[in-house]
mmCIF file of C-alpha atoms in Angstrom:
data_model
loop_
_atom_site.group_PDB
_atom_site.id
_atom_site.type_symbol
_atom_site.label_atom_id
_atom_site.label_comp_id
_atom_site.label_asym_id
_atom_site.label_seq_id
_atom_site.Cartn_x
_atom_site.Cartn_y
_atom_site.Cartn_z
ATOM 1 C CA MET A 1 5.090 113.146 207.534
ATOM 2 C CA VAL A 2 6.467 116.349 208.436
ATOM 3 C CA ARG A 3 5.134 119.663 206.727
ATOM 4 C CA GLY A 4 6.748 122.619 205.927
ATOM 5 C CA ARG A 5 5.862 125.853 207.555
ATOM 6 C CA ALA A 6 4.491 128.408 205.752
ATOM 7 C CA CYS A 7 6.063 131.499 205.181
ATOM 8 C CA SER A 8 4.761 134.218 207.220
ATOM 9 C CA PRO A 9 4.688 137.521 206.078
ATOM 10 C CA GLY A 10 7.606 138.918 207.913
ATOM 11 C CA HIS A 11 9.558 135.968 207.267
ATOM 12 C CA ARG A 12 12.102 136.432 203.984
ATOM 13 C CA SER A 13 13.794 133.334 202.677
ATOM 14 C CA THR A 14 17.491 133.176 202.440
ATOM 15 C CA PRO A 15 18.655 133.234 198.628
ATOM 16 C CA PRO A 16 20.817 130.718 197.063
ATOM 17 C CA PRO A 17 24.613 130.949 197.248
ATOM 18 C CA ALA A 18 26.041 132.251 194.094
ATOM 19 C CA GLY A 19 27.254 129.516 192.188
ATOM 20 C CA PRO A 20 29.125 129.151 188.716
ATOM 21 C CA PRO A 21 26.950 130.236 185.624
ATOM 22 C CA THR A 22 24.939 127.412 184.324
ATOM 23 C CA GLY A 23 24.927 129.349 180.744
ATOM 24 C CA PRO A 24 27.807 129.083 178.325
ATOM 25 C CA PRO A 25 30.687 131.504 179.408
ATOM 26 C CA ALA A 26 31.340 134.704 177.405
ATOM 27 C CA VAL A 27 33.609 134.884 174.705
ATOM 28 C CA PRO A 28 35.509 138.175 174.374
ATOM 29 C CA PRO A 29 35.170 139.668 171.006
ATOM 30 C CA ALA A 30 38.036 138.445 168.666
ATOM 31 C CA LYS A 31 41.325 140.648 167.780
ATOM 32 C CA PRO A 32 42.828 141.066 164.982
ATOM 33 C CA HIS A 33 45.867 138.930 164.515
ATOM 34 C CA VAL A 34 48.889 140.966 163.897
ATOM 35 C CA PRO A 35 52.023 139.490 163.270
ATOM 36 C CA PRO A 36 54.741 140.008 165.447
ATOM 37 C CA LEU A 37 57.133 141.221 162.758
ATOM 38 C CA LEU A 38 54.602 143.759 161.513
ATOM 39 C CA ARG A 39 54.039 145.000 165.209
ATOM 40 C CA THR A 40 58.046 146.043 165.474
ATOM 41 C CA ALA A 41 58.241 147.293 162.251
ATOM 42 C CA ALA A 42 55.456 150.082 162.957
ATOM 43 C CA ALA A 43 56.645 150.478 166.148
ATOM 44 C CA LEU A 44 60.011 151.478 164.675
ATOM 45 C CA ALA A 45 58.601 153.279 161.805
ATOM 46 C CA TRP A 46 56.609 155.696 163.909
ATOM 47 C CA ARG A 47 59.836 156.305 166.155
ATOM 48 C CA LEU A 48 61.684 157.127 162.795
ATOM 49 C CA LEU A 49 59.210 159.055 161.667
ATOM 50 C CA VAL A 50 59.291 161.348 164.572
ATOM 51 C CA VAL A 51 63.249 161.383 164.977
ATOM 52 C CA GLY A 52 63.357 162.439 161.357
ATOM 53 C CA ALA A 53 60.610 165.042 161.534
ATOM 54 C CA ALA A 54 62.928 166.630 164.057
ATOM 55 C CA VAL A 55 66.260 166.268 162.160
ATOM 56 C CA TYR A 56 64.502 167.773 159.170
ATOM 57 C CA ALA A 57 62.976 170.647 161.757
ATOM 58 C CA GLY A 58 66.579 171.247 162.955
ATOM 59 C CA PHE A 59 68.135 171.303 159.490
ATOM 60 C CA ALA A 60 65.253 173.887 158.467
ATOM 61 C CA VAL A 61 65.857 175.931 161.367
ATOM 62 C CA LEU A 62 69.762 176.037 160.568
ATOM 63 C CA GLY A 63 68.829 176.482 157.139
ATOM 64 C CA ARG A 64 66.941 179.598 157.620
ATOM 65 C CA PHE A 65 69.331 181.249 160.045
ATOM 66 C CA HIS A 66 72.478 180.100 158.422
ATOM 67 C CA GLU A 67 74.720 182.433 158.524
ATOM 68 C CA ILE A 68 74.549 182.190 162.372
ATOM 69 C CA GLY A 69 75.129 178.926 162.178
ATOM 70 C CA VAL A 70 78.174 179.041 160.098
ATOM 71 C CA GLY A 71 79.491 181.698 162.611
ATOM 72 C CA LEU A 72 79.279 179.666 165.398
ATOM 73 C CA PHE A 73 80.724 176.752 163.589
ATOM 74 C CA LEU A 74 83.680 179.086 162.827
ATOM 75 C CA GLY A 75 83.953 180.152 166.235
ATOM 76 C CA LEU A 76 84.233 176.801 167.605
ATOM 77 C CA VAL A 77 86.948 175.798 164.870
ATOM 78 C CA ALA A 78 89.015 178.624 165.768
ATOM 79 C CA THR A 79 88.590 177.952 169.703
ATOM 80 C CA ALA A 80 89.460 174.316 169.021
ATOM 81 C CA LEU A 81 92.392 175.369 167.240
ATOM 82 C CA LEU A 82 93.710 178.508 168.993
ATOM 83 C CA ARG A 83 92.798 178.137 172.891
ATOM 84 C CA PRO A 84 95.571 175.526 173.318
ATOM 85 C CA VAL A 85 98.066 178.608 172.238
ATOM 86 C CA ALA A 86 96.288 181.072 174.513
ATOM 87 C CA ASP A 87 96.238 178.638 177.724
ATOM 88 C CA LEU A 88 100.294 178.326 176.716
ATOM 89 C CA VAL A 89 100.647 181.837 176.597
ATOM 90 C CA THR A 90 98.585 182.238 179.909
ATOM 91 C CA ARG A 91 100.826 179.652 181.722
ATOM 92 C CA GLY A 92 103.950 181.882 180.721
ATOM 93 C CA GLY A 93 102.534 184.639 183.168
ATOM 94 C CA VAL A 94 100.725 186.531 180.528
ATOM 95 C CA PRO A 95 96.997 187.881 181.472
ATOM 96 C CA ARG A 96 94.376 185.663 179.914
ATOM 97 C CA GLY A 97 92.792 188.616 178.148
ATOM 98 C CA LEU A 98 96.187 189.789 176.352
ATOM 99 C CA ALA A 99 96.919 186.397 175.630
ATOM 100 C CA VAL A 100 93.680 185.811 173.704
ATOM 101 C CA ALA A 101 94.455 188.946 172.104
ATOM 102 C CA VAL A 102 97.802 187.824 170.754
ATOM 103 C CA THR A 103 97.161 184.565 169.849
ATOM 104 C CA LEU A 104 93.779 185.665 167.713
ATOM 105 C CA LEU A 105 95.969 188.360 165.944
ATOM 106 C CA GLY A 106 98.493 185.829 165.295
ATOM 107 C CA GLY A 107 95.947 183.586 164.021
ATOM 108 C CA ILE A 108 94.699 186.618 161.708
ATOM 109 C CA ALA A 109 97.991 187.297 160.582
ATOM 110 C CA LEU A 110 98.574 183.979 159.674
ATOM 111 C CA VAL A 111 95.710 183.272 157.103
ATOM 112 C CA LEU A 112 96.478 187.026 155.841
ATOM 113 C CA ALA A 113 99.860 186.238 155.152
ATOM 114 C CA VAL A 114 98.625 182.938 153.243
ATOM 115 C CA LEU A 115 95.943 184.938 151.188
ATOM 116 C CA ALA A 116 98.687 187.548 150.387
ATOM 117 C CA LEU A 117 100.972 184.957 149.231
ATOM 118 C CA VAL A 118 99.030 183.367 147.243
ATOM 119 C CA GLY A 119 97.652 186.595 145.562
ATOM 120 C CA GLU A 120 101.401 187.102 145.000
ATOM 121 C CA ALA A 121 101.815 183.871 142.824
ATOM 122 C CA VAL A 122 98.559 184.315 140.719
ATOM 123 C CA ALA A 123 99.800 187.946 139.927
ATOM 124 C CA GLY A 124 103.075 187.196 139.263
ATOM 125 C CA GLN A 125 102.234 184.335 136.903
ATOM 126 C CA THR A 126 99.478 186.031 134.822
ATOM 127 C CA THR A 127 101.119 186.768 131.523
ATOM 128 C CA THR A 128 102.992 183.383 131.778
ATOM 129 C CA LEU A 129 99.880 181.683 132.556
ATOM 130 C CA THR A 130 97.946 183.095 129.716
ATOM 131 C CA ARG A 131 100.776 181.805 127.082
ATOM 132 C CA GLU A 132 100.785 178.791 128.772
ATOM 133 C CA PHE A 133 96.663 178.273 128.340
ATOM 134 C CA ARG A 134 96.707 179.292 124.908
ATOM 135 C CA GLU A 135 99.508 176.673 123.926
ATOM 136 C CA GLY A 136 97.840 174.297 126.020
ATOM 137 C CA LEU A 137 94.615 174.840 124.031
ATOM 138 C CA ASP A 138 95.889 174.218 120.754
ATOM 139 C CA SER A 139 98.166 171.467 121.868
ATOM 140 C CA ILE A 140 94.844 169.751 123.313
ATOM 141 C CA GLU A 141 93.119 170.596 119.371
ATOM 142 C CA GLU A 142 95.857 168.871 117.850
ATOM 143 C CA TRP A 143 95.709 165.774 120.619
ATOM 144 C CA LEU A 144 92.019 165.320 119.690
ATOM 145 C CA GLU A 145 92.609 165.618 115.766
ATOM 146 C CA ARG A 146 94.793 162.538 116.146
ATOM 147 C CA PRO A 147 94.137 159.003 116.873
ATOM 148 C CA PRO A 148 92.157 157.778 118.220
ATOM 149 C CA PHE A 149 89.637 160.593 118.657
ATOM 150 C CA ARG A 150 89.836 161.665 114.857
ATOM 151 C CA LEU A 151 87.660 165.051 115.693
ATOM 152 C CA ASN A 152 87.226 166.980 112.613
ATOM 153 C CA PRO A 153 89.022 170.891 113.134
ATOM 154 C CA GLU A 154 85.733 172.193 112.042
ATOM 155 C CA VAL A 155 83.979 171.053 115.048
ATOM 156 C CA LEU A 156 86.102 172.138 117.087
ATOM 157 C CA THR A 157 86.105 175.636 115.760
ATOM 158 C CA ASP A 158 82.784 175.577 115.820
ATOM 159 C CA VAL A 159 82.443 174.829 119.543
ATOM 160 C CA GLN A 160 84.721 177.642 120.145
ATOM 161 C CA SER A 161 82.860 180.156 118.381
ATOM 162 C CA ARG A 162 79.624 178.866 120.026
ATOM 163 C CA ILE A 163 81.411 179.444 123.318
ATOM 164 C CA GLY A 164 82.425 182.830 122.576
ATOM 165 C CA GLN A 165 78.639 183.735 121.164
ATOM 166 C CA TYR A 166 77.301 182.643 124.850
ATOM 167 C CA LEU A 167 79.487 184.560 126.517
ATOM 168 C CA SER A 168 78.987 187.409 124.513
ATOM 169 C CA ARG A 169 74.965 186.985 124.441
ATOM 170 C CA HIS A 170 74.826 186.609 128.333
ATOM 171 C CA ARG A 171 77.494 189.050 129.078
ATOM 172 C CA SER A 172 74.554 191.100 131.497
ATOM 173 C CA THR A 173 73.779 187.637 133.517
ATOM 174 C CA VAL A 174 77.478 187.116 134.219
ATOM 175 C CA VAL A 175 77.960 190.989 135.540
ATOM 176 C CA SER A 176 74.758 190.689 137.308
ATOM 177 C CA THR A 177 76.185 187.304 138.999
ATOM 178 C CA ALA A 178 79.150 188.853 139.958
ATOM 179 C CA VAL A 179 77.173 192.267 141.418
ATOM 180 C CA SER A 180 75.000 189.803 143.357
ATOM 181 C CA GLY A 181 78.577 187.417 144.216
ATOM 182 C CA ALA A 182 79.697 190.815 145.493
ATOM 183 C CA SER A 183 76.509 191.558 147.701
ATOM 184 C CA HIS A 184 76.921 188.467 149.281
ATOM 185 C CA LEU A 185 80.312 190.153 150.749
ATOM 186 C CA VAL A 186 78.276 191.976 153.507
ATOM 187 C CA HIS A 187 76.803 188.442 154.816
ATOM 188 C CA VAL A 188 80.655 186.956 154.655
ATOM 189 C CA LEU A 189 81.932 189.828 156.424
ATOM 190 C CA ALA A 190 79.040 189.259 159.050
ATOM 191 C CA VAL A 191 79.656 185.693 159.525
ATOM 192 C CA LEU A 192 83.139 186.490 160.158
ATOM 193 C CA ALA A 193 82.117 189.245 162.323
ATOM 194 C CA LEU A 194 80.403 186.475 164.407
ATOM 195 C CA ALA A 195 82.871 183.844 164.223
ATOM 196 C CA LEU A 196 85.891 186.274 165.694
ATOM 197 C CA PHE A 197 83.281 187.441 168.569
ATOM 198 C CA THR A 198 82.598 184.118 169.544
ATOM 199 C CA ALA A 199 85.889 182.704 169.336
ATOM 200 C CA VAL A 200 87.073 185.714 171.673
ATOM 201 C CA PHE A 201 84.750 184.534 174.403
ATOM 202 C CA PHE A 202 84.955 180.800 174.011
ATOM 203 C CA ILE A 203 88.441 181.225 174.327
ATOM 204 C CA HIS A 204 88.782 183.692 177.053
ATOM 205 C CA SER A 205 85.996 182.121 179.087
ATOM 206 C CA GLY A 206 84.357 179.369 177.695
ATOM 207 C CA HIS A 207 84.700 176.530 180.558
ATOM 208 C CA ARG A 208 82.682 179.363 182.906
ATOM 209 C CA GLN A 209 80.004 180.064 180.534
ATOM 210 C CA TRP A 210 79.847 176.131 180.446
ATOM 211 C CA ALA A 211 79.718 176.035 184.019
ATOM 212 C CA TRP A 212 77.110 178.840 184.574
ATOM 213 C CA PHE A 213 74.579 176.753 182.032
ATOM 214 C CA CYS A 214 75.117 173.455 183.874
ATOM 215 C CA ASP A 215 73.967 175.267 186.860
ATOM 216 C CA GLN A 216 70.896 176.256 185.513
ATOM 217 C CA LEU A 217 69.658 172.858 185.112
ATOM 218 C CA PRO A 218 67.812 170.620 188.015
ATOM 219 C CA GLY A 219 70.406 169.118 190.209
ATOM 220 C CA PRO A 220 69.733 165.227 188.694
ATOM 221 C CA GLU A 221 70.583 166.148 184.891
ATOM 222 C CA ARG A 222 73.906 168.594 185.819
ATOM 223 C CA SER A 223 75.910 165.292 185.661
ATOM 224 C CA ARG A 224 74.280 163.992 182.748
ATOM 225 C CA TRP A 225 74.769 167.185 180.574
ATOM 226 C CA ASP A 226 78.192 167.754 182.107
ATOM 227 C CA THR A 227 79.162 164.677 180.755
ATOM 228 C CA ALA A 228 77.832 164.913 177.796
ATOM 229 C CA GLY A 229 79.243 168.546 176.929
ATOM 230 C CA ARG A 230 82.957 167.399 177.788
ATOM 231 C CA ALA A 231 82.557 164.171 175.314
ATOM 232 C CA ALA A 232 81.472 166.417 172.479
ATOM 233 C CA TRP A 233 83.989 169.176 173.073
ATOM 234 C CA ARG A 234 86.548 166.724 173.367
ATOM 235 C CA THR A 235 85.609 164.638 170.008
ATOM 236 C CA PHE A 236 85.090 168.042 167.987
ATOM 237 C CA THR A 237 88.506 169.208 169.185
ATOM 238 C CA GLY A 238 90.090 165.986 168.142
ATOM 239 C CA TYR A 239 88.220 165.955 164.842
ATOM 240 C CA THR A 240 89.609 169.895 164.334
ATOM 241 C CA HIS A 241 92.999 169.008 165.099
ATOM 242 C CA GLY A 242 93.029 165.655 163.120
ATOM 243 C CA ILE A 243 91.582 167.180 159.929
ATOM 244 C CA VAL A 244 93.438 170.315 160.066
ATOM 245 C CA LEU A 245 96.780 168.196 160.264
ATOM 246 C CA VAL A 246 95.313 165.861 157.315
ATOM 247 C CA ALA A 247 94.506 168.823 155.349
ATOM 248 C CA ALA A 248 97.900 170.425 155.706
ATOM 249 C CA THR A 249 99.455 167.189 154.814
ATOM 250 C CA ASN A 250 97.516 166.774 151.242
ATOM 251 C CA ALA A 251 98.043 170.221 150.557
ATOM 252 C CA VAL A 252 102.056 169.915 151.131
ATOM 253 C CA LEU A 253 101.925 166.656 149.078
ATOM 254 C CA VAL A 254 100.048 168.226 145.997
ATOM 255 C CA GLY A 255 102.031 171.464 146.074
ATOM 256 C CA VAL A 256 105.040 169.770 146.219
ATOM 257 C CA ALA A 257 104.121 167.539 143.095
ATOM 258 C CA LEU A 258 102.763 170.142 141.245
ATOM 259 C CA TYR A 259 105.664 172.275 141.758
ATOM 260 C CA PHE A 260 108.113 169.651 140.419
ATOM 261 C CA LEU A 261 105.924 168.462 137.370
ATOM 262 C CA GLY A 262 105.667 172.335 136.255
ATOM 263 C CA VAL A 263 101.973 173.195 136.651
ATOM 264 C CA PRO A 264 101.240 176.782 137.343
ATOM 265 C CA LEU A 265 99.615 177.730 140.185
ATOM 266 C CA ALA A 266 100.875 175.292 142.354
ATOM 267 C CA VAL A 267 100.200 177.241 145.770
ATOM 268 C CA PRO A 268 96.706 177.806 144.724
ATOM 269 C CA LEU A 269 96.014 174.709 144.070
ATOM 270 C CA ALA A 270 97.836 173.257 147.151
ATOM 271 C CA LEU A 271 95.657 175.660 148.916
ATOM 272 C CA LEU A 272 92.349 174.569 147.302
ATOM 273 C CA GLU A 273 93.668 170.857 148.062
ATOM 274 C CA PHE A 274 93.772 172.080 151.879
ATOM 275 C CA PHE A 275 90.258 173.549 152.143
ATOM 276 C CA ALA A 276 88.949 170.703 150.230
ATOM 277 C CA ALA A 277 89.979 168.066 152.385
ATOM 278 C CA PHE A 278 87.696 169.305 155.222
ATOM 279 C CA VAL A 279 85.086 167.275 153.037
ATOM 280 C CA PRO A 280 86.113 163.659 153.972
ATOM 281 C CA LEU A 281 86.254 161.144 151.027
ATOM 282 C CA VAL A 282 85.158 163.572 148.163
ATOM 283 C CA GLY A 283 86.868 167.307 148.397
ATOM 284 C CA SER A 284 90.201 165.993 148.048
ATOM 285 C CA PRO A 285 89.555 164.025 144.406
ATOM 286 C CA VAL A 286 87.569 167.357 143.582
ATOM 287 C CA ALA A 287 90.749 169.598 144.073
ATOM 288 C CA LEU A 288 93.135 167.313 142.246
ATOM 289 C CA ALA A 289 90.401 167.423 139.167
ATOM 290 C CA VAL A 290 90.587 170.735 139.119
ATOM 291 C CA ALA A 291 94.406 170.627 139.269
ATOM 292 C CA ALA A 292 94.587 168.120 136.509
ATOM 293 C CA VAL A 293 92.307 170.306 134.202
ATOM 294 C CA VAL A 294 94.940 172.873 134.381
ATOM 295 C CA ALA A 295 97.549 170.523 133.916
ATOM 296 C CA LEU A 296 96.254 169.410 130.641
ATOM 297 C CA ALA A 297 95.491 172.923 129.640
ATOM 298 C CA ALA A 298 99.448 174.081 130.425
ATOM 299 C CA LYS A 299 101.396 171.215 130.128
ATOM 300 C CA GLY A 300 99.257 168.509 128.077
ATOM 301 C CA PRO A 301 97.653 165.329 128.458
ATOM 302 C CA LEU A 302 100.798 163.351 129.830
ATOM 303 C CA VAL A 303 101.143 165.947 132.668
ATOM 304 C CA ALA A 304 97.340 165.649 133.214
ATOM 305 C CA ALA A 305 97.617 161.897 133.695
ATOM 306 C CA ILE A 306 100.207 161.968 136.218
ATOM 307 C CA VAL A 307 97.882 164.561 138.101
ATOM 308 C CA ILE A 308 95.053 162.035 137.898
ATOM 309 C CA GLY A 309 97.493 159.391 139.239
ATOM 310 C CA LEU A 310 97.984 161.466 142.567
ATOM 311 C CA ILE A 311 94.166 161.385 142.991
ATOM 312 C CA VAL A 312 94.791 157.417 143.568
ATOM 313 C CA ILE A 313 97.890 158.074 145.372
ATOM 314 C CA ILE A 314 96.912 160.715 147.705
ATOM 315 C CA GLY A 315 93.616 158.839 148.224
ATOM 316 C CA GLN A 316 95.338 155.962 149.798
ATOM 317 C CA ILE A 317 97.830 157.793 151.685
ATOM 318 C CA GLU A 318 94.944 159.937 153.376
ATOM 319 C CA GLY A 319 92.717 156.512 153.778
ATOM 320 C CA HIS A 320 95.229 154.135 154.899
ATOM 321 C CA LEU A 321 98.076 156.117 156.843
ATOM 322 C CA LEU A 322 96.668 159.550 157.800
ATOM 323 C CA HIS A 323 93.193 159.055 159.101
ATOM 324 C CA PRO A 324 94.060 156.206 161.246
ATOM 325 C CA LEU A 325 97.102 157.797 162.686
ATOM 326 C CA VAL A 326 95.736 161.026 163.287
ATOM 327 C CA MET A 327 91.899 160.390 163.617
ATOM 328 C CA SER A 328 91.382 157.691 165.425
ATOM 329 C CA TRP A 329 92.511 158.563 168.745
ATOM 330 C CA ALA A 330 89.807 161.175 168.220
ATOM 331 C CA VAL A 331 86.798 159.810 166.426
ATOM 332 C CA ARG A 332 86.385 156.246 164.512
ATOM 333 C CA LEU A 333 83.692 156.257 161.875
ATOM 334 C CA HIS A 334 82.958 153.333 159.104
ATOM 335 C CA PRO A 335 84.008 155.169 155.710
ATOM 336 C CA LEU A 336 80.053 154.385 154.593
ATOM 337 C CA VAL A 337 78.859 156.447 157.626
ATOM 338 C CA VAL A 338 81.096 159.053 156.405
ATOM 339 C CA ALA A 339 79.826 159.197 153.335
ATOM 340 C CA ILE A 340 76.473 158.932 153.686
ATOM 341 C CA SER A 341 77.021 161.506 156.133
ATOM 342 C CA VAL A 342 78.476 163.866 153.724
ATOM 343 C CA LEU A 343 75.987 163.257 151.293
ATOM 344 C CA ALA A 344 73.346 164.228 153.233
ATOM 345 C CA GLY A 345 74.900 167.194 154.276
ATOM 346 C CA ALA A 346 75.674 168.285 150.969
ATOM 347 C CA THR A 347 71.649 167.701 150.295
ATOM 348 C CA ALA A 348 70.924 169.571 153.298
ATOM 349 C CA ALA A 349 72.959 172.240 153.271
ATOM 350 C CA GLY A 350 75.610 172.274 150.468
ATOM 351 C CA ILE A 351 78.977 172.671 150.870
ATOM 352 C CA VAL A 352 78.361 174.311 154.620
ATOM 353 C CA GLY A 353 76.398 170.954 155.179
ATOM 354 C CA ALA A 354 79.232 168.791 153.776
ATOM 355 C CA VAL A 355 81.773 170.093 155.932
ATOM 356 C CA VAL A 356 79.777 170.303 159.271
ATOM 357 C CA ALA A 357 78.259 166.351 158.641
ATOM 358 C CA VAL A 358 81.045 164.384 159.722
ATOM 359 C CA PRO A 359 82.116 166.426 162.953
ATOM 360 C CA LEU A 360 78.483 166.548 163.809
ATOM 361 C CA VAL A 361 77.857 162.876 163.386
ATOM 362 C CA SER A 362 80.915 162.374 165.507
ATOM 363 C CA VAL A 363 79.978 164.610 168.402
ATOM 364 C CA VAL A 364 76.329 162.715 168.429
ATOM 365 C CA TRP A 365 77.893 159.238 168.695
ATOM 366 C CA SER A 366 80.492 160.620 171.338
ATOM 367 C CA VAL A 367 77.549 162.129 173.585
ATOM 368 C CA ARG A 368 75.726 158.545 172.926
ATOM 369 C CA THR A 369 78.783 156.573 173.987
ATOM 370 C CA ALA A 370 79.222 158.665 176.972
ATOM 371 C CA LEU A 371 75.520 158.888 178.295
ATOM 372 C CA ARG A 372 75.138 154.897 177.231
ATOM 373 C CA PRO A 373 74.939 153.406 181.048
ATOM 374 C CA PRO A 374 77.104 150.192 181.008
ATOM 375 C CA PRO A 375 76.472 146.512 179.752
ATOM 376 C CA GLY A 376 75.345 144.075 182.305
ATOM 377 C CA PRO A 377 77.193 140.949 182.646
ATOM 378 C CA PRO A 378 76.394 138.173 180.171
ATOM 379 C CA PRO A 379 73.962 135.192 181.886
ATOM 380 C CA GLY A 380 75.122 133.312 184.455
ATOM 381 C CA LYS A 381 78.004 135.851 185.321
ATOM 382 C CA THR A 382 78.584 137.935 188.212
ATOM 383 C CA ALA A 383 79.189 141.750 188.049
ATOM 384 C CA GLY A 384 82.898 141.358 188.500
ATOM 385 C CA GLU A 385 83.605 138.955 185.591
ATOM 386 C CA ASN A 386 84.634 139.999 182.309
ATOM 387 C CA THR A 387 84.302 136.867 179.482
ATOM 388 C CA GLN A 388 86.454 138.955 177.146
ATOM 389 C CA GLY A 389 89.194 140.892 179.716
ATOM 390 C CA GLY A 390 88.065 144.237 178.119
ATOM 391 C CA SER A 391 86.553 147.129 179.760
ATOM 392 C CA GLY A 392 83.089 146.796 178.044
ATOM 393 C CA GLU A 393 83.376 150.016 176.196
ATOM 394 C CA PRO A 394 81.246 149.959 173.200
ATOM 395 C CA GLU A 395 82.975 150.402 170.051
ATOM 396 C CA PRO A 396 81.936 153.317 167.738
ATOM 397 C CA PRO A 397 80.725 152.046 164.100
#
């Protein structure tokens, strides 16, 4: 029998090799189960909150400095309309500065001529309008007294007297409102001056200003910013040209129809239709509703009903003929997107927001389309193959 050696004081025993733990394995703490749908919804929710906060902050800044925003917008509109004319004059051998001056003075003269024509039309029909409105109101009263309304004449007389008493009691309020409106004339003149000032520089050397801005950016970002800026300007100019053409066509149709119907103030109402058409889907019906009220007071319910019918006819022409032919090459937005944009713009910034909303959405979409990387090939296909034979360009909504 072999005896084991006694361990000397200097001898160390070799530790046994490490092996797997003999005890039960450690269990990690249980995590709460979050459904994938809820996790995705939460991720989208906080991103939407950030985007919404940024949009709200942008509108708040624009609302704080709305005169500057409106002036810049009008300057861009003038640039989009007049820069092609200035380029044409420059190609004829005229110096650039003189071409810009001639173009701007011609545009201002055209606007003043239209306003003078409207003022002359209103001033020349004042006496006739007063008589026609009185006769029209009398005919409306007689019409309301007959079937199917059968209103009591005393009720109509009482309504007229109440309106007169209200105006007499609140005459000071009306006067103060007019005075406050006159005080806003200074702001209007400041906005127009800013628009003219910016239009001069944008028309004269806008491309050089944009090139200087791109040169201030880091090298890798210049190409993306230049692509986005060119896409935005191309869309904005196309939208501006298209909406002006649509508005002018609507104004001509309304003016001719009101003239042949004998409705007074045909030229001012046509001008109102022109400006109202800059608010898509909403402006044109509102302007024609005003024309229907004038026709009702001056010519009676039959002519007013015909004018109301024009709302449907011109709406169909605008929606199914003018916009597809004129606007589709510049920007294509779904009518639902246009309606939501107009409503959101009007809620955020009133009539100015309603006018600016659609071109703003159009520009944002064009920039997104220009900066979006081309889609990769479908699974199982090579990069050179195209299953649909198209260019792969994403379609706007």
